[in-house]
Coordinates of C-alpha atoms in Angstrom, one line a residue:
X349 CA -0.1 0.7 0.0
X350 CA 1.3 3.4 -1.0
X351 CA 0.0 7.3 -0.8
X352 CA -0.7 9.0 -4.3
X353 CA 0.4 11.7 -4.3
X354 CA -1.7 15.2 -5.9
X355 CA -5.1 13.1 -5.6
X356 CA -8.8 14.5 -5.4
X357 CA -8.7 15.4 -1.9
X358 CA -6.4 18.2 -0.3
X359 CA -7.0 18.0 3.8
X360 CA -9.6 20.3 5.1
X361 CA -9.2 23.6 5.6
X362 CA -12.7 25.0 7.6
X363 CA -15.5 22.8 8.6
X364 CA -18.1 24.9 7.8
X365 CA -17.2 25.6 4.0
X366 CA -17.5 22.0 2.9
X367 CA -20.8 21.6 4.6
X368 CA -23.6 21.9 2.1
X369 CA -26.6 19.8 4.8
X370 CA -25.8 22.2 7.1
X371 CA -25.3 25.6 5.6
X372 CA -28.8 24.3 3.7
X373 CA -30.0 23.8 7.5
X374 CA -29.2 27.7 8.2
X375 CA -31.1 28.7 5.0
X376 CA -34.1 27.0 5.7
X377 CA -33.8 28.1 9.4
X378 CA -32.4 31.8 9.9
X379 CA -34.0 34.8 8.1
X380 CA -32.4 36.2 5.9
X381 CA -29.9 38.7 7.7
X382 CA -29.3 36.3 10.5
X383 CA -28.4 33.7 7.7
X384 CA -26.1 36.6 6.3
X385 CA -23.8 36.7 9.5
X386 CA -24.5 33.0 10.6
X387 CA -22.6 32.2 7.2
X388 CA -19.8 34.7 7.8
X389 CA -19.6 34.2 12.2
X390 CA -19.2 30.0 11.4
X391 CA -17.0 30.5 8.3
X392 CA -14.7 32.1 10.7
X393 CA -15.1 29.6 13.9
X394 CA -15.2 26.4 11.2
X395 CA -11.2 27.6 10.0
X396 CA -10.6 28.3 13.5
X397 CA -11.8 24.7 15.0
X398 CA -10.2 22.9 11.9
X399 CA -7.3 25.0 12.5
X400 CA -5.6 26.3 15.5
X401 CA -8.5 24.4 18.2
X402 CA -8.1 21.1 16.3
X403 CA -4.2 20.9 17.2
X404 CA -4.7 22.1 20.8
X405 CA -6.7 19.2 20.5
X406 CA -4.7 16.5 20.1
X407 CA -2.1 18.5 22.2
X408 CA -4.8 18.3 25.6
X409 CA -5.5 14.7 24.8
X410 CA -2.0 13.7 25.2
X411 CA 0.3 15.8 26.7
X412 CA -1.9 18.2 28.5
X413 CA -4.9 17.1 30.4
X414 CA -6.5 18.6 33.5
X415 CA -4.4 18.4 36.6
X416 CA -5.6 18.7 40.1
X417 CA -3.6 20.6 42.8
X418 CA -4.8 20.0 46.4
X419 CA -2.7 22.2 47.9
X420 CA -0.6 25.3 47.7
X421 CA 3.4 25.6 48.4
X422 CA 2.0 26.6 52.5
X423 CA -0.1 23.4 52.6
X424 CA -3.1 24.9 52.1
X425 CA -6.1 23.1 50.5
X426 CA -6.9 25.0 46.9
X427 CA -8.2 22.3 44.7
X428 CA -7.7 24.2 42.2
X429 CA -7.6 22.9 38.1
X430 CA -4.0 23.3 35.7
X431 CA -5.1 23.5 32.2
X432 CA -2.5 24.4 29.8
X433 CA -2.2 27.4 28.2
X434 CA -3.7 26.5 24.2
X435 CA -6.8 25.1 26.2
X436 CA -7.5 28.8 27.8
X437 CA -6.8 29.6 24.5
X438 CA -9.9 27.5 23.5
X439 CA -12.2 28.7 25.7
X440 CA -11.5 32.3 25.5
X441 CA -12.2 32.1 21.6
X442 CA -15.3 29.7 21.4
X443 CA -17.0 32.0 24.4
X444 CA -16.5 34.9 22.9
X445 CA -18.1 33.7 19.3
X446 CA -21.6 33.7 21.8
X447 CA -22.1 29.7 21.7
X448 CA -23.7 30.2 25.2
X449 CA -24.4 34.1 25.8
X450 CA -25.8 35.1 21.8
X451 CA -29.0 32.5 22.9
X452 CA -29.9 34.6 26.0
X453 CA -28.5 38.2 25.4
X454 CA -28.6 40.6 21.6
X455 CA -26.4 39.9 18.9
X456 CA -24.3 42.7 18.7
X457 CA -24.9 43.1 15.0
X458 CA -28.0 41.8 14.8
X459 CA -29.8 44.1 17.8
X460 CA -31.7 40.5 19.2
X461 CA -30.9 37.6 20.7
X462 CA -29.5 34.7 19.1
X463 CA -31.6 31.1 19.1
X464 CA -30.8 27.6 19.3
X465 CA -30.5 26.4 15.8
X466 CA -27.0 28.6 15.3
X467 CA -25.1 28.3 18.9
X468 CA -25.7 24.4 17.9
X469 CA -24.3 24.8 15.0
X470 CA -21.4 26.1 16.7
X471 CA -20.9 23.1 18.5
X472 CA -21.3 20.9 15.6
X473 CA -18.6 22.4 14.4
X474 CA -16.5 22.4 17.5
X475 CA -17.3 19.0 18.0
X476 CA -15.1 18.1 15.2
X477 CA -12.0 18.8 16.2
X478 CA -12.8 19.0 20.4
X479 CA -15.8 17.2 21.8
X480 CA -14.3 17.0 25.5
X481 CA -13.9 21.2 25.7
X482 CA -18.0 21.0 24.1
X483 CA -18.7 19.2 27.4
X484 CA -18.3 22.4 29.5
X485 CA -19.6 24.4 26.7
X486 CA -23.2 22.0 27.2
X487 CA -22.5 22.8 31.2
X488 CA -22.4 26.5 30.6
X489 CA -25.3 26.4 28.5
X490 CA -27.5 24.7 30.8
X491 CA -26.4 26.7 33.7
X492 CA -27.4 29.7 31.9
X493 CA -31.3 28.2 30.7
X494 CA -31.4 27.5 34.4
X495 CA -30.5 30.9 36.0
X496 CA -32.3 32.6 33.1
X497 CA -35.4 30.3 33.4
X498 CA -35.8 30.0 37.0
X499 CA -33.8 32.2 38.5
X500 CA -35.2 35.9 40.8
X501 CA -33.4 38.9 39.6
X502 CA -31.5 39.5 42.2
X503 CA -29.6 35.7 41.1
X504 CA -29.9 36.2 37.9
X505 CA -28.1 39.5 37.7
X506 CA -25.4 38.3 40.6
X507 CA -24.7 34.9 37.9
X508 CA -26.2 35.6 34.4
X509 CA -23.6 38.1 32.6
X510 CA -20.8 36.7 33.8
X511 CA -22.0 33.2 32.5
X512 CA -23.5 34.8 28.9
X513 CA -19.6 36.4 28.9
X514 CA -18.7 37.5 25.4
X515 CA -15.3 39.2 26.7
X516 CA -17.0 42.1 28.6
X517 CA -16.6 40.6 31.9
X518 CA -15.1 38.0 33.8
X519 CA -16.6 34.1 32.2
X520 CA -17.7 31.8 34.8
X521 CA -18.4 28.7 33.2
X522 CA -21.3 26.5 34.7
X523 CA -21.8 22.7 35.9
X524 CA -24.9 20.7 36.8
X525 CA -23.9 18.1 39.9
X526 CA -26.3 15.8 39.9
X527 CA -24.4 12.5 40.5
X528 CA -24.2 10.7 44.1
X529 CA -22.3 7.2 45.3
X530 CA -25.2 5.6 46.3
X531 CA -27.4 6.8 43.2
X532 CA -25.7 7.1 40.1
X533 CA -28.7 7.6 37.3
X534 CA -31.6 7.4 40.7
X535 CA -31.6 10.7 41.4
X536 CA -33.7 10.2 43.8
X537 CA -31.7 8.1 45.9
X538 CA -29.7 11.8 46.5
X539 CA -28.8 13.1 49.9
X540 CA -26.7 16.0 49.9
X541 CA -27.7 18.2 52.9
X542 CA -29.0 21.9 52.7
X543 CA -29.1 23.5 55.8
X544 CA -29.9 27.2 56.6
X545 CA -27.9 29.1 58.7
X546 CA -30.2 31.6 59.7
X547 CA -28.5 33.9 56.5
X548 CA -27.7 31.8 54.0
X549 CA -28.4 27.8 53.0
X550 CA -25.4 25.6 52.8
X551 CA -24.4 22.3 51.4
X552 CA -23.1 19.4 52.9
X553 CA -21.9 16.0 50.9
X554 CA -21.0 15.6 48.6
X555 CA -21.3 14.6 44.2
X556 CA -19.6 11.8 43.2
X557 CA -18.8 12.4 39.2
X558 CA -18.5 16.7 38.9
X559 CA -18.0 17.3 35.3
X560 CA -16.0 21.2 35.2
X561 CA -14.8 20.9 38.9
X562 CA -12.7 23.3 39.7
X563 CA -13.1 25.4 36.2
X564 CA -16.7 26.4 36.9
X565 CA -17.4 30.0 38.3
X566 CA -20.4 28.0 39.5
X567 CA -22.0 25.2 40.1
X568 CA -26.1 24.1 39.6
X569 CA -27.0 21.6 42.2
X570 CA -29.3 19.2 43.1
X571 CA -29.7 18.9 47.1
X572 CA -31.9 18.4 49.9
X573 CA -33.0 20.5 52.9
X574 CA -33.5 19.1 56.2
X575 CA -37.0 18.2 56.8
X576 CA -38.2 17.6 52.8
X577 CA -39.7 14.5 51.7
X578 CA -37.7 11.3 50.5
X579 CA -37.3 10.8 46.7
X580 CA -37.4 13.0 43.9
X581 CA -39.5 15.3 44.9
X582 CA -37.7 16.4 48.2
X583 CA -34.6 18.1 45.4
X584 CA -34.7 22.0 45.2
X585 CA -32.4 22.9 43.3
X586 CA -29.2 26.2 44.7
X587 CA -26.9 27.8 42.4
X588 CA -23.2 27.3 44.0
X589 CA -20.6 29.5 43.8
X590 CA -17.2 27.9 43.1
X591 CA -15.3 30.7 45.2
X592 CA -16.6 33.4 48.1
X593 CA -16.7 37.4 46.9
X594 CA -13.3 37.5 48.8
X595 CA -12.1 34.9 46.1
X596 CA -11.8 31.9 48.2
X597 CA -13.0 28.6 47.9
X598 CA -16.9 28.2 48.9
X599 CA -16.0 25.7 51.7
X600 CA -15.4 23.1 49.4
X601 CA -12.3 21.1 48.0
X602 CA -12.6 18.8 44.6
X603 CA -11.2 15.2 46.0
X604 CA -9.5 13.6 43.1
X605 CA -9.9 13.7 39.0
X606 CA -11.8 10.4 37.2
X607 CA -9.1 9.1 34.7
X608 CA -11.1 9.5 32.1
X609 CA -11.2 6.9 29.0
X610 CA -11.9 10.1 26.8
X611 CA -12.3 13.7 26.6
X612 CA -9.5 13.9 28.5
X613 CA -10.3 18.1 28.1
X614 CA -12.5 18.2 30.5
X615 CA -11.9 17.8 34.4
X616 CA -14.6 15.4 36.0
X617 CA -14.1 14.9 39.8
X618 CA -15.5 14.5 43.0
X619 CA -16.1 17.4 44.6
X620 CA -16.8 17.5 49.0
X621 CA -19.2 20.3 50.2
X622 CA -18.6 20.9 53.7
X623 CA -21.3 24.1 54.3
X624 CA -20.7 25.7 51.0
X625 CA -22.5 28.8 50.7
X626 CA -25.7 28.1 47.5
X627 CA -28.9 29.8 46.9
X628 CA -31.8 28.5 45.7
X629 CA -33.0 28.3 42.7
X630 CA -36.9 29.2 41.3
X631 CA -39.4 27.1 43.8
X632 CA -38.0 24.8 46.4
X633 CA -39.9 22.1 45.9
X634 CA -39.5 22.2 41.8
X635 CA -35.6 21.3 41.6
X636 CA -36.2 17.8 39.8
X637 CA -38.2 19.5 37.7
X638 CA -36.0 22.4 36.6
X639 CA -32.7 19.8 36.1
X640 CA -34.9 17.6 34.6
X641 CA -35.7 20.5 31.6
X642 CA -31.8 21.6 31.3
X643 CA -30.6 17.6 30.7
X644 CA -33.0 17.5 27.9
X645 CA -31.2 20.2 26.8
X646 CA -27.5 18.7 27.4
X647 CA -28.9 15.3 25.5
X648 CA -29.6 17.5 22.7
X649 CA -25.5 19.2 23.1
X650 CA -24.8 15.4 23.5
X651 CA -26.2 14.5 20.1
X652 CA -24.8 17.8 18.3
X653 CA -21.4 16.0 19.6
X654 CA -21.9 12.8 18.3
X655 CA -22.6 14.1 14.8
X656 CA -19.7 16.5 15.1
X657 CA -17.7 13.3 15.6
X658 CA -19.5 11.6 12.6
X659 CA -18.6 13.7 10.2
X660 CA -15.0 14.0 11.5
X661 CA -14.5 10.1 11.3
X662 CA -16.3 10.9 7.7
X663 CA -13.9 13.4 6.4
X664 CA -10.4 12.0 8.0
X665 CA -12.1 8.4 6.4
X666 CA -12.9 9.8 2.8
X667 CA -8.9 11.7 2.6
X668 CA -7.3 8.4 4.0
X669 CA -8.6 6.2 0.9
X670 CA -8.9 9.2 -1.6
X671 CA -4.6 8.8 -0.6
X672 CA -3.9 5.4 -0.8
X673 CA -3.3 3.2 -3.5
X674 CA -3.4 -1.0 -2.7
X675 CA -2.9 -3.8 -4.8
X676 CA -2.6 -1.5 -7.6
X677 CA -5.8 0.5 -7.3
X678 CA -6.8 3.6 -5.6
X679 CA -8.5 2.6 -2.3
X680 CA -11.5 3.9 -3.9
X681 CA -12.2 2.1 -6.9
X682 CA -12.7 -0.9 -4.9
X683 CA -16.7 -1.3 -4.1
X684 CA -16.5 -1.8 -0.5
X685 CA -14.8 1.1 -0.3
X686 CA -17.3 2.6 -1.8
X687 CA -20.0 1.2 -0.3
X688 CA -18.5 2.6 3.2
X689 CA -18.0 6.1 2.7
X690 CA -21.8 5.9 1.1
X691 CA -23.3 4.6 3.7
X692 CA -21.4 6.7 6.1
X693 CA -22.0 9.8 3.9
X694 CA -26.4 8.6 4.0
X695 CA -26.6 8.4 7.4
X696 CA -24.5 11.2 8.4
X697 CA -27.3 13.8 6.4
X698 CA -29.9 11.9 7.8
X699 CA -29.0 11.9 11.4
X700 CA -27.8 16.2 11.1
X701 CA -30.6 17.3 9.1
X702 CA -33.1 15.2 11.1
X703 CA -30.8 16.8 14.6
X704 CA -31.9 20.0 12.9
X705 CA -35.3 20.0 12.4
X706 CA -35.2 18.5 16.5
X707 CA -33.4 21.5 17.3
X708 CA -36.1 24.0 15.2
X709 CA -38.9 22.8 17.6
X710 CA -37.0 22.8 20.9
X711 CA -36.3 26.7 20.3
X712 CA -39.2 26.6 20.2
X713 CA -41.0 24.9 23.5
X714 CA -37.8 26.4 24.9
X715 CA -38.6 29.8 23.8
X716 CA -42.8 28.9 25.6
X717 CA -44.2 29.1 22.2
X718 CA -44.8 25.1 22.0
X719 CA -48.1 23.7 22.4
X720 CA -48.3 20.7 24.7
X721 CA -47.8 18.4 21.4
X722 CA -44.5 20.0 20.7
X723 CA -43.8 19.8 24.4
X724 CA -44.5 16.3 24.3
X725 CA -43.3 15.2 21.1
X726 CA -40.2 17.6 21.8
X727 CA -39.3 15.4 24.9
X728 CA -39.4 12.0 22.7
X729 CA -37.4 13.2 19.8
X730 CA -34.3 14.0 22.3
X731 CA -34.7 10.9 23.8
X732 CA -34.3 8.9 20.6
X733 CA -32.5 11.4 18.7
X734 CA -29.5 11.5 21.7
X735 CA -29.8 7.4 22.2
X736 CA -29.4 7.2 18.0
X737 CA -26.5 9.6 16.9
X738 CA -24.2 8.7 20.1
X739 CA -24.4 5.1 18.6
X740 CA -23.8 6.2 15.8
X741 CA -20.8 8.0 16.8
X742 CA -19.3 4.7 18.0
X743 CA -19.9 3.7 14.8
X744 CA -19.1 6.3 12.4
X745 CA -15.3 6.0 14.7
X746 CA -15.0 3.0 14.7
X747 CA -15.4 2.5 10.8
X748 CA -13.0 5.1 10.2
X749 CA -10.0 2.8 12.1
X750 CA -10.8 0.3 10.0
X751 CA -10.7 2.0 7.2
X752 CA -7.2 3.8 7.9
X753 CA -6.0 -0.1 8.6
X754 CA -3.1 -0.4 11.6
X755 CA -2.3 3.7 11.4
X756 CA -6.3 4.0 12.6
X757 CA -5.2 2.7 15.9
X758 CA -2.0 4.9 16.0
X759 CA -2.2 8.0 18.2
X760 CA -0.6 9.9 15.4
X761 CA -4.1 10.1 13.3
X762 CA -6.7 11.0 14.8
X763 CA -9.2 8.1 15.5
X764 CA -8.1 7.0 18.4
X765 CA -9.4 10.1 20.2
X766 CA -12.3 10.1 17.6
X767 CA -13.2 6.6 19.3
X768 CA -12.4 7.1 23.0
X769 CA -14.1 10.4 22.4
X770 CA -17.1 8.8 21.0
X771 CA -17.7 5.5 23.8
X772 CA -18.9 8.2 26.1
X773 CA -21.4 10.1 24.3
X774 CA -23.3 6.7 25.6
X775 CA -23.4 7.0 28.7
X776 CA -23.3 10.6 30.1
X777 CA -26.6 13.0 29.7
X778 CA -28.5 9.2 29.7
X779 CA -27.8 5.7 29.0
X780 CA -29.9 3.8 26.0
X781 CA -31.7 2.0 29.0
X782 CA -32.4 4.7 30.6
X783 CA -33.9 6.7 27.6
X784 CA -36.0 3.7 26.2
X785 CA -37.6 4.2 30.3
X786 CA -38.3 7.4 29.9
X787 CA -39.7 6.9 26.0
X788 CA -42.2 3.9 27.7
X789 CA -43.1 7.0 30.2
X790 CA -44.2 9.8 27.5
X791 CA -46.2 6.4 25.4
X792 CA -47.7 6.4 28.6
X793 CA -49.0 9.4 30.3
X794 CA -49.0 11.5 26.9
X795 CA -49.7 9.0 24.8
X796 CA -46.9 9.8 22.8
X797 CA -47.3 7.0 20.5
X798 CA -50.2 8.4 18.9
X799 CA -48.7 11.1 18.4
X800 CA -45.2 10.8 16.4
X801 CA -47.2 8.4 14.3
X802 CA -49.8 11.7 13.5
X803 CA -46.7 14.2 12.8
X804 CA -45.3 11.2 10.6
X805 CA -48.0 10.6 8.6
X806 CA -48.8 14.4 8.0
X807 CA -45.1 15.1 6.9
X808 CA -44.6 12.8 4.6
X809 CA -48.6 13.7 3.0
X810 CA -46.6 17.0 1.9
X811 CA -44.5 15.2 -0.5
X812 CA -44.4 14.6 -3.7
X813 CA -45.4 11.4 -4.7
X814 CA -41.9 8.9 -5.0
X815 CA -40.7 5.2 -5.2
X816 CA -38.8 6.7 -1.7
X817 CA -42.2 8.2 0.1
X818 CA -43.9 5.3 -1.1
X819 CA -40.9 3.1 1.0
X820 CA -41.6 4.9 3.8
X821 CA -45.1 5.4 3.9
X822 CA -44.9 1.5 4.4
X823 CA -42.3 1.1 6.7
X824 CA -44.7 3.3 8.8
X825 CA -47.6 1.6 9.0
X826 CA -45.3 -1.3 9.9
X827 CA -43.8 0.8 12.8
X828 CA -47.9 1.8 14.2
X829 CA -48.5 -1.7 13.9
X830 CA -46.0 -2.4 15.9
X831 CA -46.1 0.9 18.6
X832 CA -49.7 -0.6 19.1
X833 CA -48.6 -4.1 20.0
X834 CA -46.0 -2.3 21.8
X835 CA -48.1 -0.3 24.3
X836 CA -50.3 -3.5 24.9
X837 CA -47.5 -5.6 26.6
X838 CA -47.0 -6.1 29.9
X839 CA -44.0 -3.7 32.0
X840 CA -41.4 -6.2 31.9
X841 CA -41.1 -6.7 28.2
X842 CA -42.6 -3.1 27.2
X843 CA -38.8 -2.2 29.2
X844 CA -37.1 -5.4 27.5
X845 CA -38.0 -3.9 24.0
X846 CA -38.1 -1.0 24.8
X847 CA -34.8 -0.3 23.1
X848 CA -35.5 -1.6 19.8
X849 CA -38.3 0.7 19.7
X850 CA -36.6 3.5 20.3
X851 CA -34.0 3.2 17.3
X852 CA -37.4 2.5 14.9
X853 CA -39.2 5.7 16.5
X854 CA -35.0 7.4 15.2
X855 CA -34.9 5.5 11.8
X856 CA -38.8 6.4 11.3
X857 CA -38.0 9.9 12.3
X858 CA -34.8 9.9 9.9
X859 CA -36.4 8.8 7.1
X860 CA -39.1 10.6 7.0
X861 CA -36.6 14.2 7.5
X862 CA -34.2 12.7 4.2
X863 CA -37.7 11.7 2.4
X864 CA -38.5 16.2 2.4
X865 CA -34.7 17.0 1.7
X866 CA -35.1 14.8 -1.5
X867 CA -38.5 16.0 -2.0
X868 CA -37.4 19.5 -1.8
X869 CA -33.7 20.0 -3.5
X870 CA -33.7 16.6 -5.8
X871 CA -29.9 15.7 -6.9
X872 CA -27.5 14.6 -4.1
X873 CA -30.1 14.7 -1.6
X874 CA -32.5 12.3 -4.0
X875 CA -29.2 9.9 -3.9
X876 CA -28.6 10.1 0.1
X877 CA -31.8 9.5 1.2
X878 CA -31.9 6.3 -1.8
X879 CA -29.0 4.9 -0.3
X880 CA -30.1 5.9 3.8
X881 CA -33.4 4.0 3.4
X882 CA -32.2 1.0 1.4
X883 CA -29.9 0.6 3.9
X884 CA -31.2 1.3 7.0
X885 CA -34.3 -0.7 6.8
X886 CA -32.7 -3.7 5.0
X887 CA -34.5 -3.4 1.3
X888 CA -31.5 -4.7 -0.7
X889 CA -31.4 -8.0 -1.7
X890 CA -28.0 -10.4 -3.0
X891 CA -27.4 -9.4 -6.5
X892 CA -29.2 -5.8 -6.4
X893 CA -27.0 -2.9 -8.2
X894 CA -25.3 -1.1 -5.8
X895 CA -26.8 2.4 -5.1
X896 CA -23.9 3.3 -3.0
X897 CA -21.1 2.3 -6.1
X898 CA -23.0 4.1 -8.6
X899 CA -23.8 7.5 -7.1
X900 CA -20.8 7.7 -4.8
X901 CA -19.2 10.2 -7.0
X902 CA -22.2 12.3 -5.9
X903 CA -22.9 12.0 -2.4
X904 CA -19.3 11.7 -1.4

């Protein structure tokens, strides 16, 4: 095997400028003025992520990951986190784009707030290079959401300008601390205590998995007031500054940092609270409700990171096999290589287009403009798409390693990091089991399965008649029958079948969106939809024409 010189594909220089799907999404979802602004700013950010931020991400992962400094030279406990200078630069450059801030405050050039479509476009680009750092960005987005939606005006004034900083004031990154040792995903088992001292609430206890510990300026923490009932209903949400106004630690310490498989850019630790000053956010009885709303936002961020990894895996694979020759031929001449890349391209397109379709609905719901139907569909869509994108990120990273061969396993290439970083996405913000339970709850409480089928039917009706529409309509009928059977099953069987039915829902959502894009744009997107449907629903039979090979030059 040897490298070919002067071949078609050159190394990417801008993750945004070559992404037709993302550009068309923005054209669909932003008004003309915002669209022109986004094109300019995302082109700048796409180049930055592809260049400087990508180089720093490799250094942070291999040599410059965060380190805990427990004590200073005098033996005083400081619980500080050391991060390398490149990481600090990435923090500054990323937050200054308004990736968090412009959801909650005006964009100076436009004189109005941004939205989640634009913020998640930034997050998608960032995750091509640094999905690890997108975790602190996610936590800061969740913190800003909680403060903006539920805090009183005094608390907002204290923290929100810092959490939403774009360089004009000191930045406070955010964090959300939920997990305790005895509970894990069972948040109702939490025992962190909140005691009132006559002036402030103070927290006592620990959080076992606290991401962005030591880097956050303020953390959103669930704790239980004395006398509060057991379970989730007894949890109150608190805003906890990392430091007091005099700059000293707020009566807390980091016991240790977690030695994680991937996403090494983010310091995840065990945090002990020993009388930390804490401020109640909103209604003390609604802490779990508030945090679950923030969790849904974090799940979208998780999905955005997943598709960012997916696209990077595809780009790296495409460039590598386009520059290699084996057994006398360029690798892209082999049908199995073309098949792999074309299937990856079709799945990526369907996943990105569907994810942003979901984000458009989330923007309405988060802005208080969604109907009751929108709210239920929003929760269902988030659950199924978080699960599907996370699993696909792992698959894409694995496929990229295979297409690189032995080099794919070598840390000189980005592919090992993609796989390590992707692996956490199936775990953070809810495993497949937890998400399947959420889907089942939505079916039982809100008949979400009926709303979903009706939504897909209505959307398909609007597309012109085609073979693609016919295929999806047939699969929708089959899914409708499966759902009717599923909801009649006993609880134990539903939990067993829950992950499988959730996957079918995600496939159907993506299939409908793929048909809509084929209907609207034709050409390349019709071919991508054709490949996607054939691969997803296993339509091809032995000996049938290979559409992946036939369409390769148009879709990859």
